[in-house]
Amino acid sequence: MSTTPRLTALPSPTTALPDGAAHQSPIQALHRSLGATMTDFAGWDMPLRYASERDEHNAVRTKAGLFDLSHMGEITVTGPQAVDLLNYALVGNIGTVSTGRARYTMICAEDGGILDDLIVYRLGDTEYLVVANAGNAQLVLDTLTERAAGFDAEVRDDRDAYALLAVQGPESPAILAAVTDADLDGLKYYAGLPGTVAGVPALIARTGYTGEDGFELFVAPGDAERLWQALTEAGAPHGLIPCGLSCRDTLRLEAGMPLYGHELTTALTPFDAGLGRVVKFEKDGDFVGRKALEAAAGRAETAPPRKLVGLIAEGRRVPRAGFAVVADGEVVGEVTSGAPSPTLGRPIAMAYVDAAHAEPGTEGVAVDIRGSHEPYRVVALPFYKRQK
């Protein structure tokens, strides 16, 4: 038995929704009282912004931001063969994840196409928490359940068992330390520990999607408002403000972090996406997609596919997903994500481009923005990297 404290899931009753109804965060009324602009995101009614997207973005880069991420999909896998199931179902080696740690990985189809990218937390000796993207949560749940056949393991839908709040930014450790006695100094990146935050039982994880230091707090839905208010009060002296999904997107884009449906799709393998490092062929046993991924790895060595690169605008026009990347009048790639960068002060984009035009500093590359070829500079990702 492990001597590391077990991270315990937080049970909550499941509530069925009427057909067509949007899922709501347990603190939706609070968001509206704060003047949030709400938007539909993967079937959830979530805050897009509270006031200025730029101000929210800059707060996370320089001070701190508070996010509601309750739309994310939590799936618990338990049982004597939980790790064997996850090693078979996912491309990563979950067997090397120690209790209290987390790992970024992917779940792929038999043909190697990416179904979703995930974070897997090891909660105990035989218990794991799989966190999926909101839009893919049902697919991941169904796929894990199907792949569990023959394993002594249980796959449980825990999406209604958690609310998820995140404090992100350089001031986040000081803010969280004011409301918890958990050992934050000893909490490494991609690790989690059970604790109490503002009197609320929580799984405290040092993870995030902004490129900054920060924490994600998994709590029971009924505790979410109390926790939000406590963090808001503790964060006031540190410049913390509430932040919506819009600035979360520009933050992850600057940090070069992929977004499912943009940089990651079923049409791409992890090797096509430049993330072949997450595939662990050396782990014991077979796993779904192994043969296809071995072939993809071989192709990437001999005939590199289009490469994911960064593009920085010479001008002010903003590219969007699907816009063509051109050179010498020929299409050489496609934009996957684009937005104005508050940190760099000009538009940026991620794009898959032909290997011949993928080297940082490549000249003569442009983005076709409604018929006008706007000049862009090829750079290495990420655009922004925080100072340690």
Coordinates of N, CA and C in Angstrom, one line a residue, residues 71-262:
H71 N -17.2 23.1 -16.7 CA -17.6 22.4 -17.9 C -16.7 21.2 -18.3
M72 N -15.5 21.2 -17.7 CA -14.6 20.1 -18.0 C -15.2 18.7 -17.5
G73 N -14.8 17.6 -18.2 CA -15.4 16.3 -17.9 C -14.6 15.4 -17.1
E74 N -15.1 15.1 -15.9 CA -14.3 14.2 -14.9 C -14.8 12.8 -15.0
I75 N -13.9 11.9 -15.2 CA -14.3 10.4 -15.3 C -13.3 9.7 -14.3
T76 N -13.9 8.9 -13.4 CA -13.1 8.2 -12.4 C -12.9 6.7 -12.9
V77 N -11.7 6.2 -12.8 CA -11.4 4.8 -13.2 C -10.8 4.2 -11.9
T78 N -11.5 3.1 -11.4 CA -11.1 2.5 -10.2 C -11.0 0.9 -10.4
G79 N -10.3 0.3 -9.5 CA -10.3 -1.2 -9.5 C -8.9 -1.7 -9.6
P80 N -8.7 -3.0 -9.3 CA -7.4 -3.7 -9.4 C -6.7 -3.5 -10.7
Q81 N -7.4 -3.5 -11.8 CA -6.8 -3.3 -13.1 C -7.0 -2.0 -13.7
A82 N -7.2 -1.0 -12.9 CA -7.5 0.4 -13.4 C -6.3 0.9 -14.3
V83 N -5.1 0.7 -13.8 CA -3.9 1.1 -14.5 C -3.7 0.3 -15.8
D84 N -4.1 -1.0 -15.8 CA -4.0 -1.8 -17.0 C -4.9 -1.3 -18.1
L85 N -6.2 -1.0 -17.6 CA -7.2 -0.4 -18.6 C -6.7 0.9 -19.2
L86 N -6.2 1.8 -18.3 CA -5.7 3.1 -18.9 C -4.5 2.9 -19.8
N87 N -3.6 2.0 -19.5 CA -2.5 1.8 -20.4 C -2.9 1.2 -21.7
Y88 N -4.0 0.4 -21.7 CA -4.5 -0.1 -23.0 C -5.3 0.9 -23.7
A89 N -6.1 1.8 -23.0 CA -7.0 2.7 -23.6 C -6.3 4.0 -24.1
L90 N -5.2 4.4 -23.5 CA -4.6 5.7 -23.7 C -3.2 5.4 -24.3
V91 N -2.6 6.4 -24.9 CA -1.3 6.2 -25.5 C -0.1 6.4 -24.6
G92 N -0.3 7.0 -23.4 CA 0.7 7.3 -22.4 C 1.0 6.1 -21.5
N93 N 2.0 6.1 -20.7 CA 2.3 5.1 -19.8 C 1.8 5.6 -18.4
I94 N 0.6 5.2 -18.1 CA 0.0 5.6 -16.8 C 0.6 4.8 -15.6
G95 N 1.2 3.7 -15.9 CA 1.8 2.9 -14.9 C 3.0 3.5 -14.2
T96 N 3.6 4.6 -14.8 CA 4.7 5.3 -14.1 C 4.3 6.5 -13.4
V97 N 2.9 6.8 -13.3 CA 2.4 7.9 -12.6 C 2.3 7.6 -11.1
S98 N 3.0 8.2 -10.3 CA 2.9 7.9 -8.8 C 1.7 8.6 -8.2
T99 N 1.2 8.1 -7.1 CA 0.1 8.7 -6.4 C 0.4 10.2 -6.1
G100 N -0.6 11.0 -6.4 CA -0.5 12.4 -6.2 C 0.1 13.2 -7.4
R101 N 0.4 12.5 -8.5 CA 0.9 13.1 -9.7 C -0.1 13.0 -10.8
A102 N 0.2 13.8 -11.9 CA -0.7 13.9 -13.0 C 0.1 13.7 -14.3
R103 N -0.6 13.4 -15.4 CA 0.1 13.2 -16.7 C -0.8 13.7 -17.8
Y104 N -0.2 14.4 -18.7 CA -0.9 14.8 -20.0 C -0.7 13.7 -20.9
T105 N -1.9 13.3 -21.6 CA -1.8 12.2 -22.5 C -3.0 12.3 -23.5
M106 N -3.2 11.3 -24.3 CA -4.2 11.3 -25.3 C -4.9 10.0 -25.4
I107 N -6.1 10.1 -25.9 CA -6.9 8.8 -26.3 C -7.1 8.9 -27.8
C108 N -6.7 7.8 -28.4 CA -6.7 7.8 -29.9 C -7.6 6.7 -30.4
A109 N -8.0 6.8 -31.6 CA -8.8 5.8 -32.3 C -7.9 4.7 -32.8
E110 N -8.4 3.6 -33.3 CA -7.6 2.5 -33.8 C -6.7 2.9 -34.9
D111 N -7.1 3.9 -35.7 CA -6.3 4.4 -36.8 C -5.3 5.5 -36.4
G112 N -5.2 5.8 -35.1 CA -4.2 6.7 -34.6 C -4.8 8.1 -34.4
G113 N -6.0 8.4 -35.0 CA -6.5 9.7 -34.9 C -6.8 10.1 -33.4
I114 N -6.6 11.4 -33.1 CA -6.8 11.9 -31.7 C -8.2 12.1 -31.4
L115 N -8.7 11.3 -30.4 CA -10.1 11.5 -29.9 C -10.2 12.7 -28.9
D116 N -9.2 12.8 -28.1 CA -9.1 13.9 -27.1 C -7.7 13.9 -26.5
D117 N -7.4 15.1 -25.9 CA -6.2 15.1 -25.1 C -6.7 15.3 -23.6
L118 N -6.0 14.7 -22.7 CA -6.5 14.4 -21.3 C -5.4 14.8 -20.3
I119 N -5.9 15.0 -19.1 CA -5.0 14.9 -17.9 C -5.5 13.8 -17.0
V120 N -4.6 12.9 -16.6 CA -4.9 11.8 -15.8 C -4.2 12.0 -14.4
Y121 N -5.0 12.1 -13.3 CA -4.5 12.2 -12.0 C -4.6 10.9 -11.3
R122 N -3.5 10.5 -10.7 CA -3.6 9.3 -9.8 C -4.0 9.7 -8.4
L123 N -5.2 9.2 -8.0 CA -5.7 9.6 -6.8 C -5.3 8.7 -5.6
G124 N -5.1 7.4 -6.0 CA -4.7 6.4 -5.0 C -4.1 5.2 -5.7
D125 N -3.9 4.1 -4.9 CA -3.3 2.9 -5.5 C -4.0 2.4 -6.7
T126 N -5.3 2.4 -6.6 CA -6.2 1.9 -7.7 C -7.2 2.8 -8.2
E127 N -7.0 4.1 -8.1 CA -8.0 5.1 -8.4 C -7.4 6.3 -9.2
Y128 N -8.0 6.6 -10.4 CA -7.5 7.6 -11.3 C -8.6 8.5 -11.7
L129 N -8.3 9.8 -11.8 CA -9.3 10.8 -12.3 C -8.8 11.2 -13.7
V130 N -9.7 11.0 -14.7 CA -9.4 11.4 -16.1 C -10.2 12.6 -16.4
V131 N -9.5 13.7 -16.8 CA -10.2 15.0 -17.1 C -10.2 15.2 -18.6
A132 N -11.3 15.2 -19.2 CA -11.5 15.4 -20.6 C -12.0 16.8 -21.0
N133 N -11.8 17.2 -22.2 CA -12.4 18.4 -22.7 C -14.0 18.3 -22.7
A134 N -14.6 19.4 -22.5 CA -16.1 19.4 -22.3 C -16.8 18.8 -23.6
G135 N -16.3 19.2 -24.7 CA -17.0 18.7 -25.9 C -16.8 17.3 -26.3
N136 N -15.7 16.7 -25.7 CA -15.4 15.3 -25.9 C -15.7 14.3 -24.7
A137 N -16.2 14.9 -23.6 CA -16.3 14.1 -22.4 C -17.2 12.9 -22.6
Q138 N -18.3 13.0 -23.3 CA -19.2 11.8 -23.5 C -18.5 10.8 -24.3
L139 N -17.8 11.2 -25.4 CA -17.1 10.3 -26.2 C -16.0 9.6 -25.4
V140 N -15.2 10.3 -24.6 CA -14.2 9.7 -23.8 C -14.8 8.7 -22.8
L141 N -15.9 9.1 -22.2 CA -16.6 8.2 -21.2 C -17.0 6.9 -21.9
D142 N -17.6 7.1 -23.1 CA -18.1 5.9 -23.8 C -17.0 5.0 -24.3
T143 N -15.9 5.6 -24.8 CA -14.8 4.9 -25.3 C -14.1 4.1 -24.2
L144 N -13.8 4.8 -23.0 CA -13.2 4.1 -21.9 C -14.1 3.0 -21.4
T145 N -15.4 3.2 -21.4 CA -16.3 2.1 -20.9 C -16.2 0.9 -21.9
E146 N -16.2 1.2 -23.2 CA -16.1 0.1 -24.1 C -14.8 -0.6 -24.0
R147 N -13.7 0.1 -23.8 CA -12.4 -0.5 -23.7 C -12.1 -1.2 -22.4
A148 N -13.0 -1.0 -21.4 CA -12.9 -1.6 -20.1 C -13.3 -3.1 -20.1
A149 N -13.9 -3.5 -21.2 CA -14.3 -4.9 -21.3 C -13.1 -5.9 -21.1
G150 N -13.3 -6.8 -20.1 CA -12.2 -7.7 -19.8 C -11.3 -7.3 -18.7
F151 N -11.4 -6.1 -18.3 CA -10.5 -5.6 -17.2 C -11.3 -5.5 -15.9
D152 N -10.7 -5.8 -14.8 CA -11.3 -5.7 -13.5 C -11.2 -4.2 -13.0
A153 N -12.0 -3.4 -13.7 CA -11.9 -2.0 -13.4 C -13.3 -1.4 -13.7
E154 N -13.6 -0.3 -13.1 CA -14.9 0.4 -13.2 C -14.6 1.8 -13.8
V155 N -15.4 2.2 -14.8 CA -15.3 3.6 -15.3 C -16.6 4.3 -14.9
R156 N -16.4 5.4 -14.2 CA -17.6 6.1 -13.6 C -17.7 7.5 -14.1
D157 N -18.8 7.9 -14.5 CA -19.1 9.3 -14.9 C -19.2 10.2 -13.7
D158 N -18.2 11.0 -13.4 CA -18.3 11.9 -12.3 C -18.4 13.4 -12.7
R159 N -18.9 13.6 -13.9 CA -19.0 15.0 -14.3 C -19.9 15.9 -13.4
D160 N -20.9 15.3 -12.7 CA -21.7 16.0 -11.8 C -21.2 16.0 -10.4
A161 N -20.1 15.3 -10.2 CA -19.5 15.2 -8.8 C -18.6 16.4 -8.5
Y162 N -18.2 17.2 -9.5 CA -17.2 18.2 -9.3 C -17.7 19.5 -9.9
A163 N -17.3 20.6 -9.2 CA -17.1 21.9 -9.8 C -15.6 22.1 -9.9
L164 N -15.1 22.9 -10.8 CA -13.7 23.2 -11.0 C -13.4 24.6 -11.1
L165 N -12.7 25.2 -10.2 CA -12.2 26.6 -10.2 C -10.7 26.6 -10.4
A166 N -10.2 27.6 -11.1 CA -8.8 27.8 -11.3 C -8.3 29.2 -10.9
V167 N -7.2 29.2 -10.2 CA -6.5 30.5 -10.0 C -5.2 30.4 -10.7
Q168 N -5.0 31.4 -11.6 CA -3.9 31.3 -12.5 C -3.1 32.7 -12.5
G169 N -1.8 32.7 -12.5 CA -1.1 33.9 -12.6 C 0.0 33.9 -11.5
P170 N 1.0 34.8 -11.7 CA 2.1 34.8 -10.7 C 1.8 35.1 -9.3
E171 N 0.6 35.7 -9.0 CA 0.2 35.9 -7.6 C -0.6 34.7 -7.1
S172 N -0.9 33.7 -7.9 CA -1.8 32.6 -7.4 C -1.3 31.9 -6.2
P173 N 0.0 31.6 -6.1 CA 0.5 30.9 -4.9 C 0.2 31.7 -3.6
A174 N 0.4 33.0 -3.6 CA 0.2 33.8 -2.5 C -1.3 33.9 -2.1
I175 N -2.1 34.0 -3.2 CA -3.6 34.0 -2.9 C -4.1 32.7 -2.3
L176 N -3.7 31.6 -2.9 CA -4.2 30.3 -2.4 C -3.6 30.0 -1.0
A177 N -2.4 30.5 -0.7 CA -1.8 30.2 0.6 C -2.6 30.9 1.7
A178 N -3.3 32.0 1.3 CA -4.0 32.8 2.3 C -5.3 32.0 2.8
V179 N -5.7 31.0 2.0 CA -7.0 30.3 2.4 C -6.8 28.8 2.5
T180 N -5.5 28.4 2.6 CA -5.3 26.9 2.8 C -4.0 26.7 3.6
D181 N -4.0 25.6 4.4 CA -2.7 25.3 5.0 C -2.0 24.1 4.3
A182 N -2.5 23.8 3.1 CA -1.8 22.8 2.3 C -0.4 23.2 2.0
D183 N 0.5 22.2 1.7 CA 1.9 22.5 1.4 C 2.0 22.9 -0.1
L184 N 1.7 24.1 -0.4 CA 1.8 24.6 -1.8 C 3.3 24.6 -2.3
D185 N 4.2 24.9 -1.4 CA 5.6 25.0 -1.8 C 6.1 23.6 -2.2
G186 N 5.6 22.6 -1.6 CA 6.0 21.2 -2.0 C 5.2 20.6 -3.1
L187 N 4.2 21.3 -3.6 CA 3.3 20.8 -4.7 C 4.0 21.1 -6.0
K188 N 4.4 20.1 -6.7 CA 5.1 20.3 -8.0 C 4.1 20.5 -9.1
Y189 N 4.6 21.0 -10.3 CA 3.8 21.1 -11.5 C 3.3 19.7 -11.9
Y190 N 2.1 19.6 -12.3 CA 1.4 18.4 -12.6 C 1.4 17.4 -11.4
A191 N 1.0 18.0 -10.3 CA 0.8 17.2 -9.1 C -0.4 17.7 -8.4
G192 N -1.0 16.8 -7.5 CA -2.2 17.2 -6.8 C -2.2 16.6 -5.4
L193 N -2.9 17.3 -4.5 CA -3.0 16.8 -3.1 C -4.3 17.2 -2.6
P194 N -4.8 16.3 -1.6 CA -6.1 16.6 -1.0 C -5.8 17.7 0.1
G195 N -6.8 18.6 0.2 CA -6.6 19.6 1.2 C -7.9 20.3 1.5
T196 N -7.9 21.3 2.3 CA -9.0 22.2 2.6 C -8.7 23.6 2.2
V197 N -9.5 24.2 1.4 CA -9.4 25.5 0.9 C -10.6 26.4 1.3
A198 N -10.3 27.4 2.2 CA -11.4 28.2 2.7 C -12.5 27.3 3.4
G199 N -12.0 26.3 4.1 CA -13.0 25.4 4.8 C -13.6 24.4 3.9
V200 N -13.3 24.3 2.6 CA -13.9 23.4 1.6 C -13.0 22.3 1.3
P201 N -13.4 21.0 1.4 CA -12.5 19.9 0.9 C -12.3 20.0 -0.6
A202 N -11.0 19.9 -1.0 CA -10.7 20.1 -2.4 C -9.5 19.2 -2.8
L203 N -9.5 18.8 -4.1 CA -8.3 18.3 -4.7 C -7.6 19.5 -5.3
I204 N -6.4 19.8 -4.8 CA -5.6 21.0 -5.2 C -4.6 20.5 -6.2
A205 N -4.7 20.9 -7.5 CA -3.8 20.5 -8.5 C -3.0 21.7 -9.1
R206 N -1.7 21.5 -9.3 CA -0.9 22.5 -9.8 C -0.8 22.3 -11.3
T207 N -1.9 22.6 -12.0 CA -2.1 22.5 -13.4 C -2.8 23.7 -13.9
G208 N -2.8 23.9 -15.2 CA -3.5 25.0 -15.8 C -3.3 25.1 -17.3
Y209 N -4.0 26.1 -17.9 CA -4.0 26.1 -19.4 C -3.7 27.6 -19.9
T210 N -2.8 28.2 -19.2 CA -2.6 29.7 -19.4 C -1.1 30.0 -19.7
G211 N -0.2 29.0 -19.4 CA 1.2 29.3 -19.5 C 1.8 30.0 -18.2
E212 N 0.9 30.2 -17.2 CA 1.4 30.7 -15.9 C 1.3 29.7 -14.8
D213 N 2.0 30.0 -13.7 CA 1.8 29.2 -12.5 C 0.4 29.3 -12.1
G214 N -0.1 28.2 -11.5 CA -1.5 28.3 -11.0 C -2.0 27.0 -10.5
F215 N -3.3 27.0 -10.1 CA -3.9 25.9 -9.4 C -5.3 25.6 -10.0
E216 N -5.6 24.4 -10.1 CA -7.0 24.0 -10.4 C -7.6 23.3 -9.1
L217 N -8.8 23.7 -8.7 CA -9.4 23.2 -7.5 C -10.7 22.5 -7.8
F218 N -10.6 21.1 -7.6 CA -11.8 20.3 -7.8 C -12.6 20.2 -6.4
V219 N -13.8 20.6 -6.5 CA -14.6 20.7 -5.2 C -16.0 20.2 -5.5
A220 N -16.8 19.9 -4.5 CA -18.2 19.5 -4.6 C -18.9 20.7 -5.2
P221 N -19.9 20.5 -6.1 CA -20.6 21.7 -6.6 C -21.2 22.6 -5.6
G222 N -21.7 22.0 -4.5 CA -22.4 22.9 -3.5 C -21.4 23.8 -2.8
D223 N -20.1 23.5 -2.9 CA -19.1 24.3 -2.2 C -18.5 25.4 -3.2
A224 N -18.8 25.4 -4.4 CA -18.2 26.2 -5.4 C -18.3 27.7 -5.1
E225 N -19.5 28.1 -4.8 CA -19.7 29.6 -4.6 C -19.0 30.1 -3.4
R226 N -19.0 29.3 -2.3 CA -18.2 29.7 -1.1 C -16.7 29.8 -1.4
L227 N -16.2 28.9 -2.2 CA -14.8 28.9 -2.6 C -14.5 30.1 -3.5
W228 N -15.4 30.4 -4.5 CA -15.2 31.5 -5.4 C -15.1 32.8 -4.6
Q229 N -16.0 33.0 -3.6 CA -16.1 34.2 -2.8 C -14.8 34.4 -2.0
A230 N -14.4 33.3 -1.4 CA -13.2 33.3 -0.5 C -12.0 33.6 -1.3
L231 N -11.8 33.1 -2.5 CA -10.7 33.4 -3.4 C -10.7 34.8 -3.9
T232 N -11.9 35.3 -4.2 CA -12.1 36.7 -4.6 C -11.6 37.6 -3.5
E233 N -12.0 37.4 -2.3 CA -11.6 38.2 -1.1 C -10.1 38.1 -0.9
A234 N -9.6 36.9 -0.9 CA -8.1 36.7 -0.7 C -7.3 37.3 -1.8
G235 N -7.9 37.3 -3.0 CA -7.1 37.8 -4.2 C -7.2 39.3 -4.4
A236 N -8.1 40.0 -3.7 CA -8.3 41.4 -3.9 C -7.0 42.2 -3.7
P237 N -6.2 42.0 -2.7 CA -5.0 42.8 -2.5 C -3.9 42.4 -3.6
H238 N -4.1 41.3 -4.3 CA -3.1 40.9 -5.2 C -3.5 41.2 -6.7
G239 N -4.6 41.9 -6.9 CA -5.1 42.2 -8.2 C -5.8 41.1 -9.0
L240 N -6.3 40.1 -8.3 CA -7.1 39.0 -8.9 C -8.4 39.6 -9.4
I241 N -8.8 39.2 -10.6 CA -10.1 39.5 -11.2 C -10.7 38.2 -11.8
P242 N -12.1 38.2 -11.9 CA -12.7 37.0 -12.6 C -12.4 37.1 -14.1
C243 N -12.2 35.9 -14.7 CA -11.8 35.8 -16.1 C -12.7 34.8 -16.8
G244 N -13.0 35.1 -18.1 CA -13.8 34.2 -18.9 C -13.0 33.3 -19.8
L245 N -13.8 32.6 -20.6 CA -13.2 31.6 -21.6 C -12.4 32.3 -22.7
S246 N -12.8 33.6 -23.0 CA -12.2 34.3 -24.1 C -10.7 34.5 -23.9
C247 N -10.4 35.0 -22.7 CA -9.0 35.3 -22.4 C -8.2 34.0 -22.1
R248 N -8.9 32.9 -21.7 CA -8.3 31.6 -21.5 C -7.8 31.2 -22.9
D249 N -8.5 31.5 -23.9 CA -8.1 31.1 -25.3 C -6.8 31.8 -25.7
T250 N -6.8 33.1 -25.5 CA -5.6 33.9 -25.9 C -4.4 33.6 -25.1
L251 N -4.6 33.3 -23.8 CA -3.5 32.9 -22.9 C -2.9 31.5 -23.4
R252 N -3.8 30.5 -23.7 CA -3.2 29.2 -24.1 C -2.6 29.4 -25.5
L253 N -3.1 30.3 -26.4 CA -2.5 30.4 -27.7 C -1.1 31.0 -27.6
E254 N -0.9 32.0 -26.7 CA 0.4 32.6 -26.5 C 1.4 31.6 -26.0
A255 N 0.8 30.7 -25.1 CA 1.7 29.6 -24.5 C 1.9 28.4 -25.4
G256 N 1.3 28.5 -26.7 CA 1.5 27.4 -27.6 C 0.8 26.1 -27.3
M257 N -0.2 26.2 -26.5 CA -0.9 25.0 -26.0 C -2.1 24.6 -27.0
P258 N -2.1 23.4 -27.4 CA -3.1 23.0 -28.4 C -4.5 23.0 -27.9
L259 N -5.5 23.2 -28.8 CA -6.9 23.2 -28.4 C -7.6 22.1 -29.3
Y260 N -8.3 21.2 -28.6 CA -9.0 20.2 -29.4 C -10.0 20.8 -30.4
G261 N -10.0 20.3 -31.6 CA -10.9 20.9 -32.6 C -10.2 21.9 -33.5
H262 N -9.0 22.3 -33.0 CA -8.2 23.2 -33.8 C -6.8 22.6 -34.1

